[in-house]
XYZ file of C-alpha atoms in Angstrom:
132
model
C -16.139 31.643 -17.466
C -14.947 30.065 -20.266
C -10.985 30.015 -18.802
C -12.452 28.943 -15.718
C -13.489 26.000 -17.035
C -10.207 25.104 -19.112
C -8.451 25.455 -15.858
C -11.046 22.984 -14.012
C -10.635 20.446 -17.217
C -6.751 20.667 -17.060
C -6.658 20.124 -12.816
C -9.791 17.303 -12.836
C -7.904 15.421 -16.411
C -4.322 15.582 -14.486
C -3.096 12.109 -13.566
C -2.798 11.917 -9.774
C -6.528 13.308 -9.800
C -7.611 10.615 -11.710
C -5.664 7.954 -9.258
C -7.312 9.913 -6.351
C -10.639 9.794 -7.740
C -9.930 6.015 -8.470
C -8.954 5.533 -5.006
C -11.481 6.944 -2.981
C -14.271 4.864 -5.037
C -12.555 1.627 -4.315
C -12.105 2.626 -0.868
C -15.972 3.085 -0.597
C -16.435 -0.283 -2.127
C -13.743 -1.534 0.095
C -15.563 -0.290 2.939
C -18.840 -1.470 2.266
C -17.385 -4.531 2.218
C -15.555 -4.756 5.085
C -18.938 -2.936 7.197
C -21.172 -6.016 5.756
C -18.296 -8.897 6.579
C -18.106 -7.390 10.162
C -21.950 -6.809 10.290
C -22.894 -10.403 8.820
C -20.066 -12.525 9.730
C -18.166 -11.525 12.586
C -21.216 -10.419 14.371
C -23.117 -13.471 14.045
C -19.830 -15.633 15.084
C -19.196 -13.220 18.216
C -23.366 -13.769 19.018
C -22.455 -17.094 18.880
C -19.491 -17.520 21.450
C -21.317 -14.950 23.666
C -23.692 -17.454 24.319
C -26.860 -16.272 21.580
C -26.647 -12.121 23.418
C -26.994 -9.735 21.239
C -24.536 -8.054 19.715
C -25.553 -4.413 20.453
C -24.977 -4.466 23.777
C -25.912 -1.413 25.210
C -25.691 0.583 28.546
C -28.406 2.038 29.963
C -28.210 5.407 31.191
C -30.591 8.829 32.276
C -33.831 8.510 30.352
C -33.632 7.206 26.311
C -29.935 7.462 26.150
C -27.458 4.696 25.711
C -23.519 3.623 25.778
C -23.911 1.464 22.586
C -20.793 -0.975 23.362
C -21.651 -3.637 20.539
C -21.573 -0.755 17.796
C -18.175 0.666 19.252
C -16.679 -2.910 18.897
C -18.094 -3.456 15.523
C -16.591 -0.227 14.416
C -13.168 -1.295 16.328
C -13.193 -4.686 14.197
C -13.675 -2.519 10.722
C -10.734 -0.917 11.540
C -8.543 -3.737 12.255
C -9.516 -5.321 9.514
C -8.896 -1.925 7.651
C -5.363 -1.845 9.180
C -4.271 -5.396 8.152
C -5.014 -4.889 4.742
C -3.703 -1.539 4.838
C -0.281 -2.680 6.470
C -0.048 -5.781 4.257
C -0.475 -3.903 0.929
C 1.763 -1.057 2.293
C 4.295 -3.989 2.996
C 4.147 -5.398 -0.482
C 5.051 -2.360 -2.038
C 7.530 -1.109 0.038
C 8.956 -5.007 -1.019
C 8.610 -4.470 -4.468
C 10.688 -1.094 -4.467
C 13.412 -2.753 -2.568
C 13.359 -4.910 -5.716
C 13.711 -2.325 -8.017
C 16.296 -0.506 -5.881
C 18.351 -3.619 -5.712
C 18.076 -3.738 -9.361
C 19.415 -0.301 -10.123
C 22.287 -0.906 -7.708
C 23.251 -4.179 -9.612
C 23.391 -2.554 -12.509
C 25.869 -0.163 -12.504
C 27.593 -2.429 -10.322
C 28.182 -4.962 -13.212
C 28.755 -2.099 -15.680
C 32.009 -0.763 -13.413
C 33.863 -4.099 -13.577
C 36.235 -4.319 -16.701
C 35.632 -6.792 -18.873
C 37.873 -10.299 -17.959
C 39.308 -9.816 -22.016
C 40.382 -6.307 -21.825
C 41.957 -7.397 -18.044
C 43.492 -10.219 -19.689
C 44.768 -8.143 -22.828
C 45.974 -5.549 -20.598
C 48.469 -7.828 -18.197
C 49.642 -8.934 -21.760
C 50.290 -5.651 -23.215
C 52.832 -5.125 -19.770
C 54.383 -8.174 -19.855
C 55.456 -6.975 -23.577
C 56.453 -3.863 -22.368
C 58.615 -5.474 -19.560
C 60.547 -8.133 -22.311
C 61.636 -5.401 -24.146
C-alpha cells in the first residue's frame, strides 16, 4: 500500500499533471462563464430582435415531449464563442513560436559570417604573400 501511494504522489506531483489539472479548472470557470454570457446576454438581445418570443422555442410533438430549438441554439452560440477564443489563443501561440524559431535561425546565422576584421586581415595577409 505504502508503494502504491509513492507511485500515485510521484504521477499526481509530475508537471504536465499539474498543468492538466490547472487547465481543466479554468476551463470550468471558462465555461461557466461563457454558459451565463450566452444565457444572460445573448439571450436577452436575440429575445429582443425576435420581437419579445421567447427564447426556448420549442416544438411540440406526441404527448409531453419537445424539440427544444432555443436550447440547441444556445448551446450552438457557447460553442462558437468557445471556438473563437480557442482559435485566437491557438493563433497567438503558434505566433509566438514563429518568433522564437526566427530567433534561433538568426542566430547561428550571424554566428557563421566571419568577422569584417579577420576578412579584412585575411585579404592583407595575401596581398603580402603575392609582393613577395
Amino acid at each position: 500500500m505504502k508503494k502504491f501511494i509513492e507511485e500515485f504522489k510521484a504521477f499526481a506531483l509530475r508537471g504536465n499533471v499539474v498543468d492538466m489539472a490547472i487547465g481543466v479548472l479554468i476551463g470550468g470557470a471558462f465555461g461557466a462563464l461563457v454558459g451565463s454570457f450566452t444565457d444572460n446576454i445573448i439571450t436577452p438581445i436575440l429575445n429582443c430582435i425576435g420581437g419579445g418570443v421567447e427564447f426556448g422555442w420549442a416544438i411540440p410533438l406526441i404527448g409531453e415531449q419537445k424539440l427544444l430549438i432555443g436550447n440547441f441554439v444556445s448551446a450552438v452560440i457557447n460553442f462558437l464563442i468557445y471556438a473563437l477564443v480557442i482559435f485566437m489563443v491557438m493563433k497567438s501561440m503558434n505566433k509566438l513560436a514563429e518568433l522564437g524559431k526566427k530567433k534561433e535561425e538568426e542566430a547561428p546565422a550571424a554566428e557563421q559570417a566571419p568577422d569584417p576584421n579577420v576578412v579584412l586581415l585575411t585579404e592583407i595577409r595575401d596581398l603580402l604573400k603575392e609582393k613577395q
